[in-house]
CSV table of C-alpha atoms in Angstrom, one decimal:
chain,number,residue,atom,x,y,z
A,1,MET,CA,-11.1,-59.6,-29.4
A,2,ASN,CA,-14.8,-60.7,-28.2
A,3,ILE,CA,-15.6,-60.5,-24.4
A,4,VAL,CA,-18.5,-62.7,-23.5
A,5,LEU,CA,-20.8,-62.0,-21.2
A,6,LYS,CA,-23.3,-64.1,-19.4
A,7,PRO,CA,-26.5,-62.9,-17.6
A,8,ILE,CA,-26.5,-63.4,-14.4
A,9,GLY,CA,-30.2,-61.9,-13.6
A,10,VAL,CA,-33.1,-60.4,-14.8
A,11,ILE,CA,-34.8,-57.3,-14.3
A,12,HIS,CA,-38.9,-57.1,-13.6
A,13,SER,CA,-40.4,-53.2,-14.4
A,14,PRO,CA,-43.6,-52.0,-15.6
A,15,PHE,CA,-42.7,-51.3,-18.3
A,16,LYS,CA,-43.3,-53.5,-20.7
A,17,ASP,CA,-42.2,-50.2,-23.7
A,18,LEU,CA,-39.9,-47.7,-25.2
A,19,ASP,CA,-42.1,-46.0,-25.3
A,20,GLY,CA,-43.3,-43.8,-22.2
A,21,MET,CA,-40.9,-44.8,-20.9
A,22,PRO,CA,-38.7,-42.9,-17.1
A,23,ILE,CA,-35.4,-41.7,-19.5
A,24,GLN,CA,-33.3,-42.2,-15.7
A,25,PRO,CA,-34.4,-43.2,-12.2
A,26,ALA,CA,-34.7,-39.2,-11.4
A,27,GLY,CA,-37.4,-39.6,-13.3
A,28,ALA,CA,-39.4,-42.7,-11.5
A,29,SER,CA,-39.6,-41.7,-8.3
A,30,GLY,CA,-41.2,-43.9,-6.4
A,31,VAL,CA,-41.4,-46.8,-9.2
A,32,LYS,CA,-41.2,-50.4,-8.1
A,33,GLY,CA,-40.0,-52.7,-9.5
A,34,SER,CA,-37.3,-56.4,-9.2
A,35,VAL,CA,-33.9,-57.9,-10.1
A,36,GLU,CA,-34.3,-61.0,-10.0
A,37,VAL,CA,-30.4,-63.1,-9.4
A,38,PHE,CA,-30.5,-66.2,-10.7
A,39,GLU,CA,-29.5,-69.0,-8.3
A,40,GLU,CA,-26.5,-69.8,-8.9
A,41,TYR,CA,-25.4,-65.6,-8.4
A,42,ARG,CA,-27.0,-66.4,-5.1
A,43,THR,CA,-24.9,-66.8,-2.8
A,44,GLY,CA,-23.0,-63.3,-4.2
A,45,LEU,CA,-25.6,-61.1,-2.4
A,46,LYS,CA,-24.7,-62.3,0.5
A,47,ASP,CA,-24.4,-58.5,3.1
A,48,LEU,CA,-25.9,-56.2,0.0
A,49,ASP,CA,-29.3,-55.4,1.8
A,50,GLY,CA,-27.1,-53.6,3.8
A,51,PHE,CA,-27.4,-50.6,1.4
A,52,SER,CA,-29.3,-48.2,0.6
A,53,HIS,CA,-28.3,-47.5,-3.1
A,54,ILE,CA,-27.2,-50.0,-6.2
A,55,VAL,CA,-25.7,-49.7,-9.0
A,56,LEU,CA,-27.0,-52.0,-12.0
A,57,LEU,CA,-25.5,-52.5,-14.8
A,58,TYR,CA,-27.5,-53.9,-17.8
A,59,LEU,CA,-28.3,-55.0,-22.2
A,60,PHE,CA,-30.2,-52.3,-23.9
A,61,HIS,CA,-31.6,-55.4,-24.9
A,62,ARG,CA,-34.6,-53.7,-27.8
A,63,SER,CA,-31.2,-52.1,-28.9
A,64,GLN,CA,-30.4,-52.6,-32.5
A,65,GLY,CA,-26.7,-51.9,-33.9
A,66,PHE,CA,-25.3,-48.8,-32.6
A,67,SER,CA,-24.6,-45.5,-33.4
A,68,LEU,CA,-22.6,-43.0,-33.1
A,69,HIS,CA,-24.4,-40.1,-33.5
A,70,VAL,CA,-28.2,-39.6,-32.0
A,71,VAL,CA,-30.1,-37.1,-30.6
A,72,PRO,CA,-30.6,-38.0,-27.3
A,73,TYR,CA,-34.7,-37.8,-25.7
A,74,LEU,CA,-33.9,-34.1,-23.6
A,75,ASP,CA,-32.4,-32.3,-27.0
A,76,THR,CA,-32.7,-31.8,-30.3
A,77,GLN,CA,-28.9,-31.7,-31.1
A,78,MET,CA,-27.2,-34.5,-32.5
A,79,ARG,CA,-25.1,-34.7,-29.7
A,80,GLY,CA,-22.0,-37.9,-29.6
A,81,VAL,CA,-23.5,-41.1,-28.6
A,82,PHE,CA,-20.4,-40.6,-26.0
A,83,ALA,CA,-21.6,-37.1,-24.5
A,84,THR,CA,-25.0,-39.0,-24.4
A,85,ARG,CA,-26.8,-41.9,-22.0
A,86,ALA,CA,-28.7,-43.6,-25.1
A,87,PRO,CA,-28.8,-47.1,-25.5
A,88,ARG,CA,-27.5,-47.8,-29.3
A,89,ARG,CA,-24.3,-48.1,-27.9
A,90,PRO,CA,-21.2,-49.8,-29.2
A,91,ASN,CA,-21.2,-51.4,-26.6
A,92,ALA,CA,-25.4,-50.9,-25.4
A,93,ILE,CA,-24.5,-51.7,-21.4
A,94,GLY,CA,-27.5,-49.1,-19.4
A,95,LEU,CA,-26.1,-48.2,-15.9
A,96,SER,CA,-28.8,-47.2,-13.5
A,97,VAL,CA,-28.2,-46.2,-9.4
A,98,VAL,CA,-31.8,-47.3,-7.8
A,99,GLN,CA,-32.9,-48.0,-4.3
A,100,LEU,CA,-32.8,-51.5,-2.7
A,101,ASP,CA,-35.1,-51.8,0.0
A,102,MET,CA,-35.3,-56.0,-0.4
A,103,ILE,CA,-33.9,-58.9,-1.2
A,104,LYS,CA,-35.9,-62.0,-0.2
A,105,ASP,CA,-35.1,-65.3,-2.0
A,106,GLY,CA,-33.5,-64.3,-5.0
A,107,MET,CA,-35.2,-61.5,-5.4
A,108,LEU,CA,-33.6,-57.7,-5.1
A,109,GLN,CA,-37.6,-55.2,-4.7
A,110,ILE,CA,-36.6,-51.8,-6.3
A,111,GLN,CA,-37.0,-48.3,-6.8
A,112,ASN,CA,-37.3,-45.4,-9.4
A,113,VAL,CA,-36.9,-47.8,-11.5
A,114,ASP,CA,-35.8,-45.9,-15.2
A,115,ILE,CA,-35.2,-50.7,-17.6
A,116,LEU,CA,-37.9,-52.0,-19.3
A,117,ASP,CA,-39.4,-55.4,-18.0
A,118,GLY,CA,-37.2,-58.5,-18.7
A,119,THR,CA,-34.4,-56.5,-19.4
A,120,PRO,CA,-30.6,-59.5,-19.1
A,121,LEU,CA,-28.9,-58.3,-15.9
A,122,LEU,CA,-24.9,-57.8,-15.7
A,123,ASP,CA,-24.0,-56.7,-12.7
A,124,ILE,CA,-25.0,-55.1,-9.5
A,125,LYS,CA,-22.1,-53.1,-7.5
A,126,PRO,CA,-23.1,-51.4,-4.3
A,127,TYR,CA,-22.9,-47.8,-4.8
A,128,VAL,CA,-21.3,-45.1,-2.1
A,129,PRO,CA,-21.1,-41.9,-2.6
A,130,GLU,CA,-17.3,-42.1,-1.6
A,131,PHE,CA,-16.7,-44.4,-4.5
A,132,ASP,CA,-19.2,-42.7,-7.6
A,133,THR,CA,-19.5,-39.1,-6.4
A,134,GLN,CA,-18.8,-35.7,-7.5
A,135,VAL,CA,-18.6,-32.7,-6.9
A,136,LYS,CA,-18.0,-29.3,-9.1
A,137,VAL,CA,-19.0,-30.8,-12.0
A,138,ARG,CA,-19.8,-29.7,-15.6
A,139,THR,CA,-22.2,-31.3,-17.3
A,140,GLY,CA,-21.8,-30.0,-21.2
A,141,TRP,CA,-24.7,-30.2,-23.4
A,142,LEU,CA,-26.8,-31.5,-21.1
A,143,GLU,CA,-27.0,-28.4,-18.3
A,144,ASN,CA,-30.4,-26.4,-19.5
A,145,VAL,CA,-31.5,-29.3,-19.7
A,146,LYS,CA,-31.1,-31.8,-16.6
A,147,ALA,CA,-33.9,-30.7,-15.1
A,148,THR,CA,-36.4,-32.2,-17.3
A,149,VAL,CA,-34.9,-35.2,-17.1
A,150,LYS,CA,-37.5,-35.9,-14.8
A,151,HIS,CA,-41.1,-35.9,-16.6
A,152,ARG,CA,-39.5,-36.9,-20.5
A,153,LYS,CA,-40.6,-39.7,-20.8
A,154,SER,CA,-38.6,-42.4,-23.9
A,155,ASP,CA,-40.7,-43.2,-27.4
A,156,ASP,CA,-39.2,-45.1,-30.5
A,157,ARG,CA,-36.5,-43.4,-31.6
A,158,PHE,CA,-34.0,-45.9,-30.4
A,159,LYS,CA,-36.3,-49.1,-31.1
B,1,MET,CA,-26.7,-66.5,-23.9
B,2,ASN,CA,-23.9,-64.7,-24.7
B,3,ILE,CA,-23.8,-61.7,-25.3
B,4,VAL,CA,-20.4,-60.6,-27.7
B,5,LEU,CA,-18.7,-57.1,-26.7
B,6,LYS,CA,-15.7,-55.7,-28.3
B,7,PRO,CA,-13.1,-53.3,-26.5
B,8,ILE,CA,-13.5,-49.9,-27.8
B,9,GLY,CA,-10.2,-48.3,-26.3
B,10,VAL,CA,-7.9,-48.6,-24.0
B,11,ILE,CA,-6.6,-47.8,-21.7
B,12,HIS,CA,-3.3,-46.4,-20.2
B,13,SER,CA,-2.1,-46.1,-16.4
B,14,PRO,CA,1.2,-45.7,-14.3
B,15,PHE,CA,-0.4,-49.5,-13.4
B,16,LYS,CA,1.9,-52.6,-14.2
B,17,ASP,CA,0.2,-54.6,-12.4
B,18,LEU,CA,-2.6,-54.4,-9.1
B,19,ASP,CA,0.4,-54.7,-6.3
B,20,GLY,CA,0.2,-50.6,-4.9
B,21,MET,CA,-2.9,-49.7,-7.5
B,22,PRO,CA,-4.8,-47.7,-5.5
B,23,ILE,CA,-8.7,-49.5,-5.0
B,24,GLN,CA,-10.8,-46.0,-5.9
B,25,PRO,CA,-10.8,-43.2,-7.9
B,26,ALA,CA,-11.1,-41.8,-4.3
B,27,GLY,CA,-7.5,-43.0,-3.7
B,28,ALA,CA,-6.0,-42.5,-6.9
B,29,SER,CA,-6.2,-38.5,-6.8
B,30,GLY,CA,-4.3,-36.8,-8.8
B,31,VAL,CA,-2.5,-39.8,-10.1
B,32,LYS,CA,-3.1,-39.4,-15.1
B,33,GLY,CA,-3.8,-41.3,-17.5
B,34,SER,CA,-5.5,-41.5,-20.5
B,35,VAL,CA,-7.7,-43.3,-22.7
B,36,GLU,CA,-7.5,-44.0,-26.1
B,37,VAL,CA,-10.4,-44.6,-27.7
B,38,PHE,CA,-10.0,-46.4,-31.4
B,39,GLU,CA,-10.5,-44.5,-35.1
B,40,GLU,CA,-13.4,-46.3,-35.5
B,41,TYR,CA,-16.0,-45.0,-32.2
B,42,ARG,CA,-14.3,-41.5,-32.6
B,43,THR,CA,-16.9,-40.0,-34.1
B,44,GLY,CA,-18.9,-40.9,-31.0
B,45,LEU,CA,-16.5,-38.4,-28.6
B,46,LYS,CA,-18.0,-35.3,-30.3
B,47,ASP,CA,-20.0,-33.1,-26.8
B,48,LEU,CA,-17.9,-35.3,-24.7
B,49,ASP,CA,-15.3,-32.4,-23.9
B,50,GLY,CA,-18.2,-30.4,-22.3
B,51,PHE,CA,-18.2,-32.7,-19.2
B,52,SER,CA,-15.5,-32.9,-16.6
B,53,HIS,CA,-16.2,-36.1,-15.0
B,54,ILE,CA,-16.3,-39.4,-17.0
B,55,VAL,CA,-17.9,-42.7,-16.3
B,56,LEU,CA,-16.0,-45.8,-17.8
B,57,LEU,CA,-17.0,-49.2,-17.8
B,58,TYR,CA,-13.4,-51.0,-18.2
B,59,LEU,CA,-12.6,-54.6,-18.7
B,60,PHE,CA,-11.0,-56.1,-15.0
B,61,HIS,CA,-9.2,-58.0,-17.7
B,62,ARG,CA,-6.2,-59.6,-15.3
B,63,SER,CA,-9.1,-61.4,-13.4
B,64,GLN,CA,-9.6,-64.9,-14.2
B,65,GLY,CA,-12.6,-66.8,-13.7
B,66,PHE,CA,-14.5,-65.8,-10.5
B,67,SER,CA,-15.6,-65.8,-7.0
B,68,LEU,CA,-19.3,-65.0,-5.6
B,69,HIS,CA,-17.0,-64.6,-2.1
B,70,VAL,CA,-14.8,-62.4,-1.2
B,71,VAL,CA,-12.5,-60.4,0.6
B,72,PRO,CA,-12.3,-57.0,-1.0
B,73,TYR,CA,-9.8,-54.4,-0.2
B,74,LEU,CA,-11.8,-53.0,2.1
B,75,ASP,CA,-12.7,-55.7,4.9
B,76,THR,CA,-11.2,-59.1,6.5
B,77,GLN,CA,-14.1,-60.5,5.8
B,78,MET,CA,-15.8,-62.6,3.7
B,79,ARG,CA,-18.4,-60.5,1.1
B,80,GLY,CA,-20.5,-61.5,-1.3
B,81,VAL,CA,-19.3,-60.2,-4.5
B,82,PHE,CA,-22.5,-58.1,-5.2
B,83,ALA,CA,-22.3,-56.3,-2.0
B,84,THR,CA,-18.3,-55.8,-2.9
B,85,ARG,CA,-16.1,-53.6,-6.1
B,86,ALA,CA,-13.8,-56.9,-6.4
B,87,PRO,CA,-12.8,-57.2,-10.1
B,88,ARG,CA,-13.5,-60.6,-10.1
B,89,ARG,CA,-17.4,-61.0,-10.2
B,90,PRO,CA,-19.6,-63.1,-13.3
B,91,ASN,CA,-19.2,-60.7,-15.3
B,92,ALA,CA,-15.4,-59.2,-14.3
B,93,ILE,CA,-17.1,-55.2,-14.9
B,94,GLY,CA,-15.2,-52.0,-13.8
B,95,LEU,CA,-16.8,-48.9,-13.4
B,96,SER,CA,-14.2,-45.7,-12.2
B,97,VAL,CA,-16.5,-41.9,-12.7
B,98,VAL,CA,-13.0,-40.2,-13.6
B,99,GLN,CA,-12.4,-35.8,-13.6
B,100,LEU,CA,-11.6,-35.6,-17.3
B,101,ASP,CA,-9.1,-33.1,-19.0
B,102,MET,CA,-9.2,-32.7,-22.5
B,103,ILE,CA,-9.7,-34.6,-25.5
B,104,LYS,CA,-8.0,-34.6,-27.8
B,105,ASP,CA,-7.0,-36.9,-31.5
B,106,GLY,CA,-9.4,-39.6,-30.2
B,107,MET,CA,-6.8,-39.0,-26.7
B,108,LEU,CA,-9.2,-37.9,-23.6
B,109,GLN,CA,-6.8,-37.0,-20.7
B,110,ILE,CA,-7.8,-38.2,-16.9
B,111,GLN,CA,-7.3,-37.8,-14.1
B,112,ASN,CA,-7.9,-39.9,-10.4
B,113,VAL,CA,-7.2,-43.0,-12.3
B,114,ASP,CA,-7.0,-46.3,-10.4
B,115,ILE,CA,-7.5,-48.4,-13.8
B,116,LEU,CA,-5.0,-51.1,-14.8
B,117,ASP,CA,-2.4,-50.1,-18.0
B,118,GLY,CA,-3.5,-51.7,-20.8
B,119,THR,CA,-7.4,-51.9,-19.6
B,120,PRO,CA,-10.0,-52.1,-22.3
B,121,LEU,CA,-12.6,-49.9,-23.2
B,122,LEU,CA,-15.8,-50.6,-23.4
B,123,ASP,CA,-17.5,-47.9,-22.5
B,124,ILE,CA,-18.2,-44.0,-21.5
B,125,LYS,CA,-20.8,-42.1,-20.9
B,126,PRO,CA,-21.6,-38.7,-18.8
B,127,TYR,CA,-21.5,-38.4,-15.1
B,128,VAL,CA,-24.4,-36.1,-14.6
B,129,PRO,CA,-25.0,-36.0,-11.1
B,130,GLU,CA,-28.8,-35.5,-11.2
B,131,PHE,CA,-28.6,-39.1,-12.9
B,132,ASP,CA,-25.8,-40.9,-10.8
B,133,THR,CA,-25.5,-39.2,-7.4
B,134,GLN,CA,-27.7,-40.5,-4.5
B,135,VAL,CA,-27.7,-38.8,-1.1
B,136,LYS,CA,-29.0,-39.7,2.4
B,137,VAL,CA,-28.0,-43.8,1.4
B,138,ARG,CA,-26.9,-46.6,3.6
B,139,THR,CA,-23.9,-48.5,2.6
B,140,GLY,CA,-23.4,-51.8,5.8
B,141,TRP,CA,-20.4,-53.8,5.6
B,142,LEU,CA,-18.4,-50.6,4.2
B,143,GLU,CA,-19.9,-47.7,6.8
B,144,ASN,CA,-16.6,-47.6,8.9
B,145,VAL,CA,-14.3,-48.3,6.3
B,146,LYS,CA,-15.0,-46.9,3.4
B,147,ALA,CA,-12.7,-44.1,4.2
B,148,THR,CA,-9.1,-45.9,4.3
B,149,VAL,CA,-9.8,-45.6,0.6
B,150,LYS,CA,-8.8,-42.3,0.4
B,151,HIS,CA,-4.5,-44.7,1.4
B,152,ARG,CA,-6.0,-48.7,0.7
B,153,LYS,CA,-3.6,-50.2,-2.1
B,154,SER,CA,-4.8,-53.0,-3.7
B,155,ASP,CA,-2.7,-56.6,-3.7
B,156,ASP,CA,-1.9,-59.8,-5.6
B,157,ARG,CA,-5.5,-61.6,-4.0
B,158,PHE,CA,-7.6,-61.3,-7.3
B,159,LYS,CA,-5.3,-61.6,-9.8
């Protein structure tokens, strides 16, 4: 069974290369970018401007193939890829919650961008804490290192 | 540009049909289900059991085509599809944050399941509040109705 998707737009950001890019929106505070939605999909943006944050789903287009075990940016040990947010996944879909500042002519101005310039956009969803937020959580191997996400940058390990 | 994905597993739940299904995990509190990860991907589950919650990305496989304007389950007005979580999207990818209870032999026991039985699984990511949670948000048209998600069920509008 093959599932065929088509990009609905493209994400623009200051990051032309993986080297030195923030690895999560929490490490990209204030970094501005934009989302260009292709013309045929723009009417679907109606009402989105009421939301301060959006979920972007996109293709990790620079990632080739996949690895089931990876050493994530925040660690020095091999982890199962599904226990990480690493890009080299069987289905290379990325997820970022970003701040939405403005929409005009099919262009979304966004902040907290941890995404490569030129990334194909797959979907936009409104971020709704009542749907998406969990409290009282355990975060496994990330428990002691997740705070470092604010400073850690990516490198060339997933090229 | 076509993007080709392959299911990495299948989601099992008590919901055989859209009619009467919870429309978000928040409306499916305590509903148990399971995620079967296909054998060739199971080694990628290493370390995932340290996480209490996971993000599931999956295909809305019962949704045919897409609509750029939809009347969402929680509303009576037409909204842009990207301002909703409705299934009939250009790329029909669903996202649910569910509770992970146990992993054994490639089967994940989960709770708070708002997903149809037999749904093709695309990706599993660890849920990490430091990456995924936003505070001080605006939620547009959902502001006054989002609490009703706990009780509202789906119907046949997106079949």
